[in-house]
Structures are given as C-alpha cells and as structure tokens.
C-alpha cells in the first residue's frame, strides 16, 4: 500500500466525517420512525392476541369439519410466507430471516415435502427469485403505501383459497419481531391449520356459548379476520423491528466512524510531523551546502 500524504489523509478524514453525519442523521430518522411504529404495534398486539385466543377456543369447541380452514391434513405441501424489509442498512435484520427460511425449506424438502414461497419485502424477492424456489406470490415496496388491511386481505384470500382447495396442507409465517428497543427475534408461526392445545377447563365454559346465527357463519367471518390480522400484525412487527435494527446499526456505524476519525487523526499528525522533519532536514542540508 502506497504511503499517503498528509493531504490525502486529511481528505480521508473528511470523507469519514461526511459518512458519520449521514449515519447520525439516519439514526435520528430511524428513532423517530421507531416511536411511531411502536405505538402502532402496541395497538395491534392486544387485538391480534385476543383474536387468536378466540379462534383457538372455538376450534376446541366446534366440529372441525364444518369449515375447510379448520381441517387438518398430512403436511405434504407447505406454503411458507417470508417477510423481510424492502431496504438494507439494518445489520443482519434480513439475513436472519433468509437463513432461517433456507434452513426450514431444506428440512421440509429432506422430509419429502413440497415447499412454496410467498415473498413479502424486496430483500426476500431479490434473494429467492431465479434460484429454483417455487414462488407463488411476491410483493415489493409494501411498507410505504400498502401496509394495511386491504393488502393483507388480498394475500389472506390467496392463502385461504389455496388451503380450502387443498393446494397446500399447511401455511407457515416467518418474520422478525421486536423484543426490546435494542433486540429483535426471528419467529416462525403456523398460520394453518389451527391446532389448539386442549384446555379442558375451558370446554365447560365454551359449551355454554350460543353461537348465532350459526357456527359456520361466525367461523367464516372470524377466520377471515384471523388470517388478515395475523398477516397485518406480522408486517407491523417486521416494520417496527426493522426501524430498531437500523437505528442500532446506524448508531454502531456512527461510533465506528468516530473511532476511525481518531485513528486517522493520529496517523495524520504523525505524517505531518514526518513531513515537517523532512522539510527541515532538506533546509539544513541546503544551507550547509551553500556554506
């Protein structure tokens, strides 16, 4: 590596400072977006969890044959919904989901199961497209304008139709979820079939329920809401975790830039001293030669 002049080092330091200003600004933007996203997440989680509990309770009580979405079949064909971000610069946020997906797909295929992917997020589409995977649907740029119940209703309708017509035997959902402001976790959930854990303490309570107009009509509406809102919650979870991951990544980048500036400043000072010393020696040598 060629030795850098003080001027080149100074330019390098200025470049790092410019980068540091950008990462600092991106951290501030992500922090603001995180606050807004957390408020949305806090409003979403309770409804999602209560809806899941309700569906779980009813699945214990009603005859599972009354609705095709409640039927349990041997898992030969699997739909795997992969949710990533549209953007990068968030550390290992997207790679965690992609690595877990690759691991699960490999495991399913080794068991002789057919795996189909539904990709949500540009990073998932970019990675899995044109690599030999069975891709049913792919969606990009949904967080800015399409992260709403209209979008999840569209995707949910596709999933329900595939399950009802036995094009798939199980639907799994993978996404990142916020744990604390500084941590997130990659989670996999089975969306279909609903397999409730039998809680015999609830059976006596549920047996007193009168379902009107009919169990079929109530389940039809609740299952639609269940699919749509679980997808919506997964998008909100992923979006919130993404802002947190990017805020942390930009904070680390800002601190690393600060450390780099300190190191290069020391190098610059040494190089400047060497240059001054060299100039003094040249002056002395020239003076001695004149004498």
mmCIF file of C-alpha atoms in Angstrom:
data_model
loop_
_atom_site.group_PDB
_atom_site.id
_atom_site.type_symbol
_atom_site.label_atom_id
_atom_site.label_comp_id
_atom_site.label_asym_id
_atom_site.label_seq_id
_atom_site.Cartn_x
_atom_site.Cartn_y
_atom_site.Cartn_z
ATOM 1 C CA UNK A 1 0.000 0.000 0.000
ATOM 2 C CA UNK A 2 1.405 3.376 -1.067
ATOM 3 C CA UNK A 3 2.151 5.782 1.738
ATOM 4 C CA UNK A 4 -0.480 8.509 1.981
ATOM 5 C CA UNK A 5 0.461 12.151 2.105
ATOM 6 C CA UNK A 6 -0.945 14.422 4.871
ATOM 7 C CA UNK A 7 -3.252 15.945 2.280
ATOM 8 C CA UNK A 8 -4.632 12.510 1.261
ATOM 9 C CA UNK A 9 -5.122 11.568 4.909
ATOM 10 C CA UNK A 10 -6.938 14.832 5.566
ATOM 11 C CA UNK A 11 -9.288 14.105 2.658
ATOM 12 C CA UNK A 12 -9.910 10.611 4.042
ATOM 13 C CA UNK A 13 -10.758 12.021 7.473
ATOM 14 C CA UNK A 14 -13.174 14.488 5.877
ATOM 15 C CA UNK A 15 -14.823 11.635 3.964
ATOM 16 C CA UNK A 16 -15.312 9.670 7.179
ATOM 17 C CA UNK A 17 -16.782 12.751 8.854
ATOM 18 C CA UNK A 18 -19.253 13.144 5.987
ATOM 19 C CA UNK A 19 -20.262 9.497 6.355
ATOM 20 C CA UNK A 20 -20.621 9.955 10.110
ATOM 21 C CA UNK A 21 -23.015 12.862 9.580
ATOM 22 C CA UNK A 22 -25.144 10.677 7.293
ATOM 23 C CA UNK A 23 -25.259 7.731 9.710
ATOM 24 C CA UNK A 24 -26.091 10.057 12.593
ATOM 25 C CA UNK A 25 -28.970 11.558 10.626
ATOM 26 C CA UNK A 26 -30.221 8.089 9.633
ATOM 27 C CA UNK A 27 -30.138 7.023 13.278
ATOM 28 C CA UNK A 28 -32.285 10.029 14.240
ATOM 29 C CA UNK A 29 -34.768 9.275 11.436
ATOM 30 C CA UNK A 30 -35.000 5.600 12.431
ATOM 31 C CA UNK A 31 -35.526 6.562 16.092
ATOM 32 C CA UNK A 32 -38.441 8.828 15.125
ATOM 33 C CA UNK A 33 -39.970 6.137 12.914
ATOM 34 C CA UNK A 34 -39.471 3.556 15.670
ATOM 35 C CA UNK A 35 -41.508 5.603 18.136
ATOM 36 C CA UNK A 36 -44.378 5.852 15.663
ATOM 37 C CA UNK A 37 -44.148 2.160 14.730
ATOM 38 C CA UNK A 38 -44.110 1.065 18.391
ATOM 39 C CA UNK A 39 -47.311 2.982 19.034
ATOM 40 C CA UNK A 40 -48.936 1.137 16.126
ATOM 41 C CA UNK A 41 -47.539 -2.182 17.363
ATOM 42 C CA UNK A 42 -48.828 -1.623 20.898
ATOM 43 C CA UNK A 43 -52.287 -1.017 19.441
ATOM 44 C CA UNK A 44 -52.070 -4.110 17.220
ATOM 45 C CA UNK A 45 -50.793 -6.807 19.561
ATOM 46 C CA UNK A 46 -53.704 -6.974 22.061
ATOM 47 C CA UNK A 47 -56.346 -7.347 19.322
ATOM 48 C CA UNK A 48 -54.246 -9.927 17.471
ATOM 49 C CA UNK A 49 -53.676 -11.999 20.601
ATOM 50 C CA UNK A 50 -57.326 -11.858 21.672
ATOM 51 C CA UNK A 51 -58.460 -12.848 18.184
ATOM 52 C CA UNK A 52 -56.061 -15.788 18.204
ATOM 53 C CA UNK A 53 -57.331 -16.900 21.623
ATOM 54 C CA UNK A 54 -60.929 -16.702 20.393
ATOM 55 C CA UNK A 55 -60.203 -18.789 17.290
ATOM 56 C CA UNK A 56 -58.235 -21.243 19.425
ATOM 57 C CA UNK A 57 -61.143 -21.604 21.866
ATOM 58 C CA UNK A 58 -63.727 -22.107 19.126
ATOM 59 C CA UNK A 59 -61.522 -24.663 17.357
ATOM 60 C CA UNK A 60 -61.695 -26.774 20.548
ATOM 61 C CA UNK A 61 -65.445 -26.474 20.744
ATOM 62 C CA UNK A 62 -66.824 -26.760 17.207
ATOM 63 C CA UNK A 63 -66.742 -29.650 14.766
ATOM 64 C CA UNK A 64 -63.645 -29.050 12.634
ATOM 65 C CA UNK A 65 -65.378 -30.458 9.577
ATOM 66 C CA UNK A 66 -67.808 -27.530 9.377
ATOM 67 C CA UNK A 67 -65.177 -25.295 7.784
ATOM 68 C CA UNK A 68 -62.402 -26.255 5.317
ATOM 69 C CA UNK A 69 -59.872 -23.941 7.009
ATOM 70 C CA UNK A 70 -60.131 -25.994 10.200
ATOM 71 C CA UNK A 71 -59.437 -29.351 8.603
ATOM 72 C CA UNK A 72 -56.116 -30.976 9.432
ATOM 73 C CA UNK A 73 -54.324 -32.931 6.707
ATOM 74 C CA UNK A 74 -50.978 -34.643 6.412
ATOM 75 C CA UNK A 75 -48.384 -31.996 5.537
ATOM 76 C CA UNK A 76 -47.215 -32.878 2.039
ATOM 77 C CA UNK A 77 -47.372 -29.368 0.553
ATOM 78 C CA UNK A 78 -46.365 -26.297 2.552
ATOM 79 C CA UNK A 79 -46.755 -22.576 1.898
ATOM 80 C CA UNK A 80 -44.057 -20.503 3.597
ATOM 81 C CA UNK A 81 -44.651 -16.753 3.946
ATOM 82 C CA UNK A 82 -41.328 -14.905 4.152
ATOM 83 C CA UNK A 83 -41.431 -11.303 5.420
ATOM 84 C CA UNK A 84 -38.328 -9.116 5.134
ATOM 85 C CA UNK A 85 -37.685 -5.398 4.713
ATOM 86 C CA UNK A 86 -37.558 -3.523 1.425
ATOM 87 C CA UNK A 87 -34.318 -1.786 2.394
ATOM 88 C CA UNK A 88 -30.946 -2.719 3.830
ATOM 89 C CA UNK A 89 -28.565 -0.866 6.160
ATOM 90 C CA UNK A 90 -30.138 -2.643 9.133
ATOM 91 C CA UNK A 91 -27.390 -5.008 10.177
ATOM 92 C CA UNK A 92 -28.300 -8.705 9.953
ATOM 93 C CA UNK A 93 -32.050 -7.985 10.026
ATOM 94 C CA UNK A 94 -32.856 -9.512 6.633
ATOM 95 C CA UNK A 95 -30.185 -12.215 6.657
ATOM 96 C CA UNK A 96 -31.607 -13.758 9.852
ATOM 97 C CA UNK A 97 -34.966 -14.353 8.149
ATOM 98 C CA UNK A 98 -33.361 -15.604 4.935
ATOM 99 C CA UNK A 99 -31.014 -18.028 6.726
ATOM 100 C CA UNK A 100 -33.852 -19.452 8.846
ATOM 101 C CA UNK A 101 -36.028 -19.827 5.735
ATOM 102 C CA UNK A 102 -33.277 -21.698 3.872
ATOM 103 C CA UNK A 103 -32.807 -23.995 6.871
ATOM 104 C CA UNK A 104 -36.533 -24.745 7.189
ATOM 105 C CA UNK A 105 -37.037 -25.249 3.444
ATOM 106 C CA UNK A 106 -34.114 -27.693 3.363
ATOM 107 C CA UNK A 107 -35.566 -29.601 6.333
ATOM 108 C CA UNK A 108 -39.024 -29.824 4.727
ATOM 109 C CA UNK A 109 -37.571 -30.960 1.404
ATOM 110 C CA UNK A 110 -35.488 -33.642 3.117
ATOM 111 C CA UNK A 111 -38.774 -34.909 4.594
ATOM 112 C CA UNK A 112 -40.187 -35.181 1.058
ATOM 113 C CA UNK A 113 -42.467 -32.154 1.328
ATOM 114 C CA UNK A 114 -43.145 -29.620 -1.407
ATOM 115 C CA UNK A 115 -42.453 -26.042 -0.305
ATOM 116 C CA UNK A 116 -43.940 -22.949 -1.935
ATOM 117 C CA UNK A 117 -42.828 -19.432 -1.029
ATOM 118 C CA UNK A 118 -44.868 -16.247 -0.653
ATOM 119 C CA UNK A 119 -42.349 -13.403 -0.534
ATOM 120 C CA UNK A 120 -43.125 -10.052 1.086
ATOM 121 C CA UNK A 121 -40.336 -7.462 1.016
ATOM 122 C CA UNK A 122 -37.824 -6.549 -1.681
ATOM 123 C CA UNK A 123 -34.901 -8.234 0.105
ATOM 124 C CA UNK A 124 -36.720 -11.582 0.137
ATOM 125 C CA UNK A 125 -37.674 -11.233 -3.533
ATOM 126 C CA UNK A 126 -34.135 -10.301 -4.556
ATOM 127 C CA UNK A 127 -32.636 -13.262 -2.721
ATOM 128 C CA UNK A 128 -35.030 -16.091 -3.615
ATOM 129 C CA UNK A 129 -36.009 -15.084 -7.153
ATOM 130 C CA UNK A 130 -34.403 -17.026 -10.009
ATOM 131 C CA UNK A 131 -32.797 -19.553 -7.646
ATOM 132 C CA UNK A 132 -35.029 -22.530 -8.301
ATOM 133 C CA UNK A 133 -37.541 -21.994 -5.491
ATOM 134 C CA UNK A 134 -41.287 -22.418 -6.022
ATOM 135 C CA UNK A 135 -42.561 -18.858 -5.651
ATOM 136 C CA UNK A 136 -46.349 -18.423 -5.554
ATOM 137 C CA UNK A 137 -46.529 -14.671 -4.933
ATOM 138 C CA UNK A 138 -44.023 -11.854 -4.480
ATOM 139 C CA UNK A 139 -44.585 -8.328 -3.194
ATOM 140 C CA UNK A 140 -42.216 -5.359 -3.009
ATOM 141 C CA UNK A 141 -42.494 -1.801 -1.695
ATOM 142 C CA UNK A 142 -45.463 -2.577 0.531
ATOM 143 C CA UNK A 143 -44.331 -0.818 3.717
ATOM 144 C CA UNK A 144 -44.635 2.700 2.341
ATOM 145 C CA UNK A 145 -48.086 2.615 0.762
ATOM 146 C CA UNK A 146 -49.615 -0.850 1.128
ATOM 147 C CA UNK A 147 -49.112 -1.930 4.749
ATOM 148 C CA UNK A 148 -52.824 -2.070 5.503
ATOM 149 C CA UNK A 149 -55.714 -4.498 5.864
ATOM 150 C CA UNK A 150 -56.595 -4.149 2.176
ATOM 151 C CA UNK A 151 -53.238 -5.666 1.251
ATOM 152 C CA UNK A 152 -53.387 -8.411 3.887
ATOM 153 C CA UNK A 153 -56.952 -9.209 2.833
ATOM 154 C CA UNK A 154 -55.699 -9.789 -0.711
ATOM 155 C CA UNK A 155 -52.864 -12.068 0.438
ATOM 156 C CA UNK A 156 -55.103 -13.763 3.008
ATOM 157 C CA UNK A 157 -57.667 -14.530 0.309
ATOM 158 C CA UNK A 158 -54.985 -16.265 -1.760
ATOM 159 C CA UNK A 159 -53.824 -18.312 1.246
ATOM 160 C CA UNK A 160 -57.376 -19.300 2.220
ATOM 161 C CA UNK A 161 -58.225 -20.319 -1.343
ATOM 162 C CA UNK A 162 -55.105 -22.468 -1.590
ATOM 163 C CA UNK A 163 -55.810 -24.196 1.724
ATOM 164 C CA UNK A 164 -59.507 -24.749 1.031
ATOM 165 C CA UNK A 165 -58.744 -26.265 -2.392
ATOM 166 C CA UNK A 166 -56.003 -28.467 -0.916
ATOM 167 C CA UNK A 167 -53.235 -26.792 -2.918
ATOM 168 C CA UNK A 168 -51.380 -26.662 0.372
ATOM 169 C CA UNK A 169 -51.626 -28.587 3.638
ATOM 170 C CA UNK A 170 -50.008 -26.038 5.982
ATOM 171 C CA UNK A 171 -49.121 -22.351 5.986
ATOM 172 C CA UNK A 172 -46.142 -21.022 7.958
ATOM 173 C CA UNK A 173 -45.206 -17.406 8.588
ATOM 174 C CA UNK A 174 -41.670 -16.129 9.331
ATOM 175 C CA UNK A 175 -40.761 -12.577 10.325
ATOM 176 C CA UNK A 176 -38.742 -10.546 12.815
ATOM 177 C CA UNK A 177 -40.457 -9.313 15.957
ATOM 178 C CA UNK A 178 -39.395 -6.582 18.367
ATOM 179 C CA UNK A 179 -38.496 -7.840 21.857
ATOM 180 C CA UNK A 180 -36.999 -4.688 23.349
ATOM 181 C CA UNK A 181 -35.839 -1.429 21.804
ATOM 182 C CA UNK A 182 -32.403 -2.931 21.297
ATOM 183 C CA UNK A 183 -33.341 -6.534 20.419
ATOM 184 C CA UNK A 184 -35.500 -8.414 17.948
ATOM 185 C CA UNK A 185 -36.059 -12.088 17.221
ATOM 186 C CA UNK A 186 -36.857 -14.172 14.148
ATOM 187 C CA UNK A 187 -40.029 -16.179 14.744
ATOM 188 C CA UNK A 188 -41.878 -18.851 12.786
ATOM 189 C CA UNK A 189 -45.601 -19.438 13.357
ATOM 190 C CA UNK A 190 -48.032 -21.888 11.812
ATOM 191 C CA UNK A 191 -50.954 -19.934 10.379
ATOM 192 C CA UNK A 192 -52.841 -23.023 9.161
ATOM 193 C CA UNK A 193 -54.084 -25.451 10.208
ATOM 194 C CA UNK A 194 -55.099 -24.132 13.622
ATOM 195 C CA UNK A 195 -54.066 -26.776 16.110
ATOM 196 C CA UNK A 196 -55.321 -25.720 19.548
ATOM 197 C CA UNK A 197 -53.953 -27.171 22.714
ATOM 198 C CA UNK A 198 -56.811 -28.821 24.544
ATOM 199 C CA UNK A 199 -57.694 -26.916 27.687
ATOM 200 C CA UNK A 200 -60.374 -28.945 29.396
ATOM 201 C CA UNK A 201 -61.006 -26.185 31.922
ATOM 202 C CA UNK A 202 -62.410 -24.081 29.077
ATOM 203 C CA UNK A 203 -64.587 -26.749 27.497
ATOM 204 C CA UNK A 204 -67.281 -26.405 30.137
ATOM 205 C CA UNK A 205 -67.312 -22.628 29.662
ATOM 206 C CA UNK A 206 -67.437 -22.856 25.886
ATOM 207 C CA UNK A 207 -70.202 -25.411 25.965
ATOM 208 C CA UNK A 208 -72.481 -22.736 27.440
ATOM 209 C CA UNK A 209 -71.967 -20.432 24.438
ATOM 210 C CA UNK A 210 -74.816 -19.943 21.993
ATOM 211 C CA UNK A 211 -73.367 -19.168 18.555
ATOM 212 C CA UNK A 212 -75.677 -17.128 16.324
ATOM 213 C CA UNK A 213 -76.669 -17.050 13.546
ATOM 214 C CA UNK A 214 -74.669 -20.306 13.192
ATOM 215 C CA UNK A 215 -71.230 -21.689 13.960
ATOM 216 C CA UNK A 216 -70.461 -21.795 10.215
ATOM 217 C CA UNK A 217 -71.282 -18.106 9.656
ATOM 218 C CA UNK A 218 -69.408 -16.938 12.747
ATOM 219 C CA UNK A 219 -66.341 -19.009 11.897
ATOM 220 C CA UNK A 220 -66.370 -17.774 8.301
ATOM 221 C CA UNK A 221 -66.123 -14.161 9.462
ATOM 222 C CA UNK A 222 -63.696 -14.811 12.313
ATOM 223 C CA UNK A 223 -61.321 -16.883 10.196
ATOM 224 C CA UNK A 224 -61.156 -14.131 7.574
ATOM 225 C CA UNK A 225 -60.313 -11.626 10.292
ATOM 226 C CA UNK A 226 -57.813 -14.058 11.788
ATOM 227 C CA UNK A 227 -55.880 -14.502 8.541
ATOM 228 C CA UNK A 228 -55.910 -10.824 7.622
ATOM 229 C CA UNK A 229 -54.967 -9.514 11.027
ATOM 230 C CA UNK A 230 -52.221 -12.063 11.721
ATOM 231 C CA UNK A 231 -50.623 -11.024 8.434
ATOM 232 C CA UNK A 232 -51.091 -7.370 9.297
ATOM 233 C CA UNK A 233 -49.541 -7.854 12.723
ATOM 234 C CA UNK A 234 -46.565 -9.673 11.163
ATOM 235 C CA UNK A 235 -45.982 -6.689 8.846
ATOM 236 C CA UNK A 236 -46.220 -4.212 11.733
ATOM 237 C CA UNK A 237 -43.877 -6.371 13.831
ATOM 238 C CA UNK A 238 -41.380 -6.593 10.969
ATOM 239 C CA UNK A 239 -41.551 -2.852 10.239
ATOM 240 C CA UNK A 240 -41.031 -1.942 13.896
ATOM 241 C CA UNK A 241 -38.132 -4.367 14.304
ATOM 242 C CA UNK A 242 -36.591 -3.014 11.096
ATOM 243 C CA UNK A 243 -36.540 0.558 12.437
ATOM 244 C CA UNK A 244 -34.973 -0.673 15.670
ATOM 245 C CA UNK A 245 -32.357 -2.702 13.789
ATOM 246 C CA UNK A 246 -31.491 0.230 11.526
ATOM 247 C CA UNK A 247 -31.255 2.615 14.485
ATOM 248 C CA UNK A 248 -28.823 0.238 16.218
ATOM 249 C CA UNK A 249 -26.833 -0.316 13.012
ATOM 250 C CA UNK A 250 -26.530 3.417 12.365
ATOM 251 C CA UNK A 251 -25.550 4.059 15.982
ATOM 252 C CA UNK A 252 -22.786 1.451 15.668
ATOM 253 C CA UNK A 253 -21.693 2.927 12.350
ATOM 254 C CA UNK A 254 -21.564 6.427 13.866
ATOM 255 C CA UNK A 255 -19.425 5.240 16.776
ATOM 256 C CA UNK A 256 -17.159 3.248 14.453
ATOM 257 C CA UNK A 257 -16.722 6.342 12.292
ATOM 258 C CA UNK A 258 -15.718 8.300 15.389
ATOM 259 C CA UNK A 259 -13.092 5.689 16.242
ATOM 260 C CA UNK A 260 -11.821 5.728 12.665
ATOM 261 C CA UNK A 261 -11.527 9.530 12.763
ATOM 262 C CA UNK A 262 -9.418 9.287 15.936
ATOM 263 C CA UNK A 263 -7.119 6.680 14.383
ATOM 264 C CA UNK A 264 -6.664 8.604 11.150
ATOM 265 C CA UNK A 265 -6.098 11.865 13.050
ATOM 266 C CA UNK A 266 -3.166 10.227 14.866
ATOM 267 C CA UNK A 267 -1.844 8.973 11.527
ATOM 268 C CA UNK A 268 -2.290 12.447 10.054
ATOM 269 C CA UNK A 269 -0.357 14.072 12.913
ATOM 270 C CA UNK A 270 2.487 11.582 12.534
ATOM 271 C CA UNK A 271 2.583 12.092 8.778
ATOM 272 C CA UNK A 272 2.600 15.868 9.199
ATOM 273 C CA UNK A 273 5.474 15.637 11.730
ATOM 274 C CA UNK A 274 7.408 13.442 9.323
ATOM 275 C CA UNK A 275 6.790 15.912 6.511
ATOM 276 C CA UNK A 276 7.942 18.852 8.656
ATOM 277 C CA UNK A 277 11.019 16.938 9.799
ATOM 278 C CA UNK A 278 11.863 16.036 6.207
ATOM 279 C CA UNK A 279 11.495 19.671 5.124
ATOM 280 C CA UNK A 280 13.743 20.868 7.982
ATOM 281 C CA UNK A 281 16.402 18.324 7.075
ATOM 282 C CA UNK A 282 16.262 19.469 3.454
ATOM 283 C CA UNK A 283 16.615 23.112 4.529
ATOM 284 C CA UNK A 284 19.573 22.335 6.807
ATOM 285 C CA UNK A 285 21.251 20.250 4.110
ATOM 286 C CA UNK A 286 20.747 23.013 1.573
ATOM 287 C CA UNK A 287 22.098 25.596 4.000
ATOM 288 C CA UNK A 288 25.182 23.510 4.704
ATOM 289 C CA UNK A 289 25.765 23.027 1.009
ATOM 290 C CA UNK A 290 25.665 26.803 0.390
ATOM 291 C CA UNK A 291 28.185 27.421 3.174
#
